[in-house]
Short mmCIF file of C-alpha atoms in Angstrom, two decimals:
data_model
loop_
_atom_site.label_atom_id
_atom_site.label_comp_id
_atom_site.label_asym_id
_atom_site.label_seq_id
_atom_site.Cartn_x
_atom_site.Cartn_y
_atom_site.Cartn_z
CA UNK A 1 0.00 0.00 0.00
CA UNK A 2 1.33 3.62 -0.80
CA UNK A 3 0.00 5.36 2.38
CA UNK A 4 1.76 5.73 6.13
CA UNK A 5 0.25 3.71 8.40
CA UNK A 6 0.03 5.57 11.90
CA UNK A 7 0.36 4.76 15.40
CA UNK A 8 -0.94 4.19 18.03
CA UNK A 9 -4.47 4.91 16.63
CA UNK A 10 -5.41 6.74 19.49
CA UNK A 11 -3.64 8.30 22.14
CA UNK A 12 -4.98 10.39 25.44
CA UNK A 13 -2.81 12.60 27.53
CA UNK A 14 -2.66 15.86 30.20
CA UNK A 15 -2.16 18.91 28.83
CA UNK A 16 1.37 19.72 29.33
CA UNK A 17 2.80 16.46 28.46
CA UNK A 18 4.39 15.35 25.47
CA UNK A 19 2.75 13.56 22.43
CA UNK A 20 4.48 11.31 20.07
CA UNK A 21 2.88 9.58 16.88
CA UNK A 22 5.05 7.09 14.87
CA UNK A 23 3.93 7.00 10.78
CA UNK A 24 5.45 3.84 8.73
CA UNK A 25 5.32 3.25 4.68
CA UNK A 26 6.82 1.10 2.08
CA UNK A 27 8.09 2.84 -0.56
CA UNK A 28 11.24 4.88 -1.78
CA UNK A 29 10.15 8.75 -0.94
CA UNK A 30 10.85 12.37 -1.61
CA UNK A 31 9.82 13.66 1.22
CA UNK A 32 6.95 13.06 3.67
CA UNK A 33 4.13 15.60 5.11
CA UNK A 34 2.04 15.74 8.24
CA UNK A 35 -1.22 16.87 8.32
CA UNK A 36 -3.23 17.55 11.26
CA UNK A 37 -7.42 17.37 11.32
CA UNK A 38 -9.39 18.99 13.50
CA UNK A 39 -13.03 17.28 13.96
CA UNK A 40 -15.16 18.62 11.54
CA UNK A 41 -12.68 19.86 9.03
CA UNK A 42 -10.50 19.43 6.47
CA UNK A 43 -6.67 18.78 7.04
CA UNK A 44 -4.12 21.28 7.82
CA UNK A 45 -0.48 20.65 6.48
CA UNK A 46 1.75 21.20 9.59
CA UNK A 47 5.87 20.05 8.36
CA UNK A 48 7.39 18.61 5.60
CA UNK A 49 11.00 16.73 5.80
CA UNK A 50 12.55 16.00 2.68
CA UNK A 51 13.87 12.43 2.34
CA UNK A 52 17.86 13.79 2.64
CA UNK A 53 16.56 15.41 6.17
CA UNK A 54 17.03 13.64 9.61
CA UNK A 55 15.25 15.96 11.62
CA UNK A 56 13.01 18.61 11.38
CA UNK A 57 11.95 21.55 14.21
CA UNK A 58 8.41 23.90 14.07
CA UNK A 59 7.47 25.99 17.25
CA UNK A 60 6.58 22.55 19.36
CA UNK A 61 6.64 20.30 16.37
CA UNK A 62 9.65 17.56 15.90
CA UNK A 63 9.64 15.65 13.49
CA UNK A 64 12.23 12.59 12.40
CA UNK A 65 12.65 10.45 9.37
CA UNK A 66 14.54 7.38 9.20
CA UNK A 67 14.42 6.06 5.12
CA UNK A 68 16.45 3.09 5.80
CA UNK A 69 13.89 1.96 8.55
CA UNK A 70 11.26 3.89 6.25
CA UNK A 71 9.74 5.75 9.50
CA UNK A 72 8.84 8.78 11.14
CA UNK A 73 7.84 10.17 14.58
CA UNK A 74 6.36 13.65 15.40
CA UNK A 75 6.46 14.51 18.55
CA UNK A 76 4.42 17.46 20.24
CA UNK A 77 6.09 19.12 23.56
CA UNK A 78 3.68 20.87 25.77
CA UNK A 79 1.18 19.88 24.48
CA UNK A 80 -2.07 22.08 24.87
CA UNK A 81 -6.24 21.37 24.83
CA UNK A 82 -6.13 22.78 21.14
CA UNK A 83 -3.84 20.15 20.33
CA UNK A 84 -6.55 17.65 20.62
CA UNK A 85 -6.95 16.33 16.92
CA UNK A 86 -6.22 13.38 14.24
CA UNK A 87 -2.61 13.80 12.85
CA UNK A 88 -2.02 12.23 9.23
CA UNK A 89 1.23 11.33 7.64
CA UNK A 90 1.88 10.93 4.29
CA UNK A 91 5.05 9.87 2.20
CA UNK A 92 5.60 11.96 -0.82
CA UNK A 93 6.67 9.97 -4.37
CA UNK A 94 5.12 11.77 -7.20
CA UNK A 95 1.54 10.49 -6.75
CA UNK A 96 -1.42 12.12 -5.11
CA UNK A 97 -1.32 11.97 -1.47
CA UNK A 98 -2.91 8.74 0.21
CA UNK A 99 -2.92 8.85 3.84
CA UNK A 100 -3.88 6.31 6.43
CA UNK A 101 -6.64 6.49 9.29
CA UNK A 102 -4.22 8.69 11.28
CA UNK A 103 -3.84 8.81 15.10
CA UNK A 104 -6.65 10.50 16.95
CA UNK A 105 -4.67 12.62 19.92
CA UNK A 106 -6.85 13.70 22.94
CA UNK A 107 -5.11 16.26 25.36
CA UNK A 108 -7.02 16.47 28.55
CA UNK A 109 -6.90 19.99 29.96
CA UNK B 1 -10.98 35.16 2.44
CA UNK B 2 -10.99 30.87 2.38
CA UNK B 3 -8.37 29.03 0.35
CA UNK B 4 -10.35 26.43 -0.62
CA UNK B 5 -14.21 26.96 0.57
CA UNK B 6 -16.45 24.09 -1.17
CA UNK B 7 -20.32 23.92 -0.70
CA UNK B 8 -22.91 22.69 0.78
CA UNK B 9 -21.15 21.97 4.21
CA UNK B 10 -23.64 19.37 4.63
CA UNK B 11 -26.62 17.54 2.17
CA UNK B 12 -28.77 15.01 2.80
CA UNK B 13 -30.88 13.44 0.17
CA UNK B 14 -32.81 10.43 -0.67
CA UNK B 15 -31.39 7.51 -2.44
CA UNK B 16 -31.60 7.45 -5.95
CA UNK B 17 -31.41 11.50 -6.28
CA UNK B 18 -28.44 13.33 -8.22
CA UNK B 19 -26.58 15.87 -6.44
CA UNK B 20 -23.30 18.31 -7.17
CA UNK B 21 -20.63 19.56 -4.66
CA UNK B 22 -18.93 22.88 -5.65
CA UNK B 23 -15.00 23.31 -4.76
CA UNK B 24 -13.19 26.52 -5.35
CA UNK B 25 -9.75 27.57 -4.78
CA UNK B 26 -8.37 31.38 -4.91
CA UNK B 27 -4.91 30.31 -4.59
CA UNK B 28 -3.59 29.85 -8.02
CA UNK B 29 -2.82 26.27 -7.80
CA UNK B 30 -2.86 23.95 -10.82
CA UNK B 31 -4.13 20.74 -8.99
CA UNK B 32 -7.46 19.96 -7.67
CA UNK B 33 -8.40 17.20 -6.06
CA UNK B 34 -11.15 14.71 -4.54
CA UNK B 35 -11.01 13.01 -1.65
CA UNK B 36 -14.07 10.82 0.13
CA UNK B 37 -13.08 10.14 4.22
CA UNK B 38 -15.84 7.31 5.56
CA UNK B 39 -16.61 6.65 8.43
CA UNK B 40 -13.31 4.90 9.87
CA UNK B 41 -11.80 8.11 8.95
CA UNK B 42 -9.97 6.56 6.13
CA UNK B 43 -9.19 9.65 3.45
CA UNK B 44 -9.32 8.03 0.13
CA UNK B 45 -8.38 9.79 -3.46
CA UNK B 46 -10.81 10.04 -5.96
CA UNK B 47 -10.15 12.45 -8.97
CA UNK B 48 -6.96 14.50 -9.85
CA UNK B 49 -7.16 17.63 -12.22
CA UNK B 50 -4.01 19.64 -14.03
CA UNK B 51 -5.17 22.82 -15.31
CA UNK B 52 -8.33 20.91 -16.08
CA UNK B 53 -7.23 18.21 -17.31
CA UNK B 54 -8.33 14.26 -15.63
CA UNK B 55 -5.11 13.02 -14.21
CA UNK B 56 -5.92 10.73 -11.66
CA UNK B 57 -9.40 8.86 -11.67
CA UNK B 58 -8.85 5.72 -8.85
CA UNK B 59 -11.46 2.98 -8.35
CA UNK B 60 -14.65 5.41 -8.61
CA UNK B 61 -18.17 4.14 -10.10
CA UNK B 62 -18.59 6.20 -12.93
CA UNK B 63 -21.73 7.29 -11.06
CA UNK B 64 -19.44 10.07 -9.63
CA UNK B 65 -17.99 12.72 -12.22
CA UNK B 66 -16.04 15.62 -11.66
CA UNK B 67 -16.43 18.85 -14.12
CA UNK B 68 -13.03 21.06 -13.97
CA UNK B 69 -14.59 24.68 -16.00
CA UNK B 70 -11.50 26.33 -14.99
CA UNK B 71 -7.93 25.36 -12.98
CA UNK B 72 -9.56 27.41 -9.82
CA UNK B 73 -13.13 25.17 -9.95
CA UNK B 74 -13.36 21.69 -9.85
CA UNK B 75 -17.11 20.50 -8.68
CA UNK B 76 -17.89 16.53 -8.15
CA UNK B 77 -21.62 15.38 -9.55
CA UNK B 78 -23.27 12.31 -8.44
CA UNK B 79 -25.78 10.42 -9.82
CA UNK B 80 -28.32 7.99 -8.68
CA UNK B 81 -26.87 8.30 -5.06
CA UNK B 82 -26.32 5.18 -2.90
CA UNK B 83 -26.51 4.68 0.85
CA UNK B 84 -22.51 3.91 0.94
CA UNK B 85 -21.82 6.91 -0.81
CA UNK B 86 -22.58 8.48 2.50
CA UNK B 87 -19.36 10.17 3.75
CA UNK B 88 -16.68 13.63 4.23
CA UNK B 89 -15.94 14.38 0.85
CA UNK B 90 -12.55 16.67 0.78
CA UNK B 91 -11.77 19.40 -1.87
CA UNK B 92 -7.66 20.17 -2.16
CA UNK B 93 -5.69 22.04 -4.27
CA UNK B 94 -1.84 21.91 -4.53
CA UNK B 95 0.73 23.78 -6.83
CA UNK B 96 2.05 20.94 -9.35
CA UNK B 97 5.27 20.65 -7.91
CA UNK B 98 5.11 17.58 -5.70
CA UNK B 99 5.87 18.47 -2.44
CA UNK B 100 2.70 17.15 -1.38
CA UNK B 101 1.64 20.27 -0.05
CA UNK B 102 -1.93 20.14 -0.70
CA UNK B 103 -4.67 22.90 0.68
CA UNK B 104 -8.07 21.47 1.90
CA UNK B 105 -11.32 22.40 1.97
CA UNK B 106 -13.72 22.42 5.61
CA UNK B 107 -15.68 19.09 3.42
CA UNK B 108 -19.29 18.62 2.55
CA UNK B 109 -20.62 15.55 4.73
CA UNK B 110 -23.06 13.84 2.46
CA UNK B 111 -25.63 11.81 3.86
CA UNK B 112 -28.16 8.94 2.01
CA UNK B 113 -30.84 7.96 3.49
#
């Protein structure tokens, strides 16, 4: 299949703790995206790391990739109520986007 | 002003009955794209235009056809809808030059009954 495959499907923390989400796929990529979806809406592109990138930093975002392992993690410090949301990742390889079912991340305030 | 803004946020209709969702982006982007999310929150691709043209059509009963009049409009007709058509369907745009940057709409949640 040509989409990441996320996990854990759902995940439930305080507010103020850290989140991590772990996306997998199976092909050779360019570069891979996560998305974020708030309930009720469409998704929001949040980082992009290009396949020659290790690491990636956005206000509390952190992302990884590992190609050899095919992998990546984003991890969410501090996280806040408003983080509460399904985060998507998607690997990048010249075809439309095809994303999995995401993880669903509640952050209890 | 809304990126991508599609309409109706929300239809219900009978089985049977045609219907059209309207997608519009003001970003200048060259791609436009369908996407149908069920209810396991799966987000499946449909239809990809290029500056109108069909470039992607996936697994889609031909019941479902999208109309591109111009790169910024791409709308999605049904016909003779079916209770498993019920679902988020997703509007996105992206410029062509595979990032996978794409732009999304808020989605129209379509229900059969």
């Amino acid at each position: 299949s040509q989409q990441g495959e996320e996990d854990p499907q759902a995940l439930s923390i305080q507010e103020g703790e850290n989140a991590t989400m772990n996306c997998s796929y199976k092909t050779s990529i360019n570069n891979l995206q996560w998305y974020r979806q708030n309930s009720g809406r469409g998704l929001v592109h949040l980082i992009l790391i290009r396949s020659n990138e290790r690491e990636k930093h956005s206000g509390r975002l952190r992302v990884t990739l590992d190609t050899s392992k095919k992998s990546s993690s984003l991890l969410i410090t501090a996280s806040r109520a408003a983080d509460t949301a399904s985060y998507f990742c998607a690997p990048v390889f010249g075809a439309p986007l095809v994303f999995g079912k995401g993880t669903r991340l509640s952050v209890i305030a | 002003d809304t990126a991508v803004s599609q309409t109706p946020k929300y239809l219900v209709t009978q089985m049977g009955n045609d219907k059209s969702i309207k997608c519009e982006q003001n970003l200048g982007h060259d791609t436009m794209y369908w996407y149908k999310q069920d209810s396991k929150k799966f987000l499946k691709i449909m239809f990809s235009y290029n500056n109108k043209e069909l470039i992607i059509n996936e697994t889609v009963p031909n019941r479902f056809s999208p109309k591109s009049p111009d790169k910024a409009h791409l709308n999605l007709h049904i016909n003779s809808l079916e209770l498993g058509d019920s679902a988020v369907y997703f509007c996105a745009s992206s410029q062509n030059r595979g990032d996978g940057k794409l732009f999304f709409g808020s989605g129209t949640q379509l229900s059969v009954l």
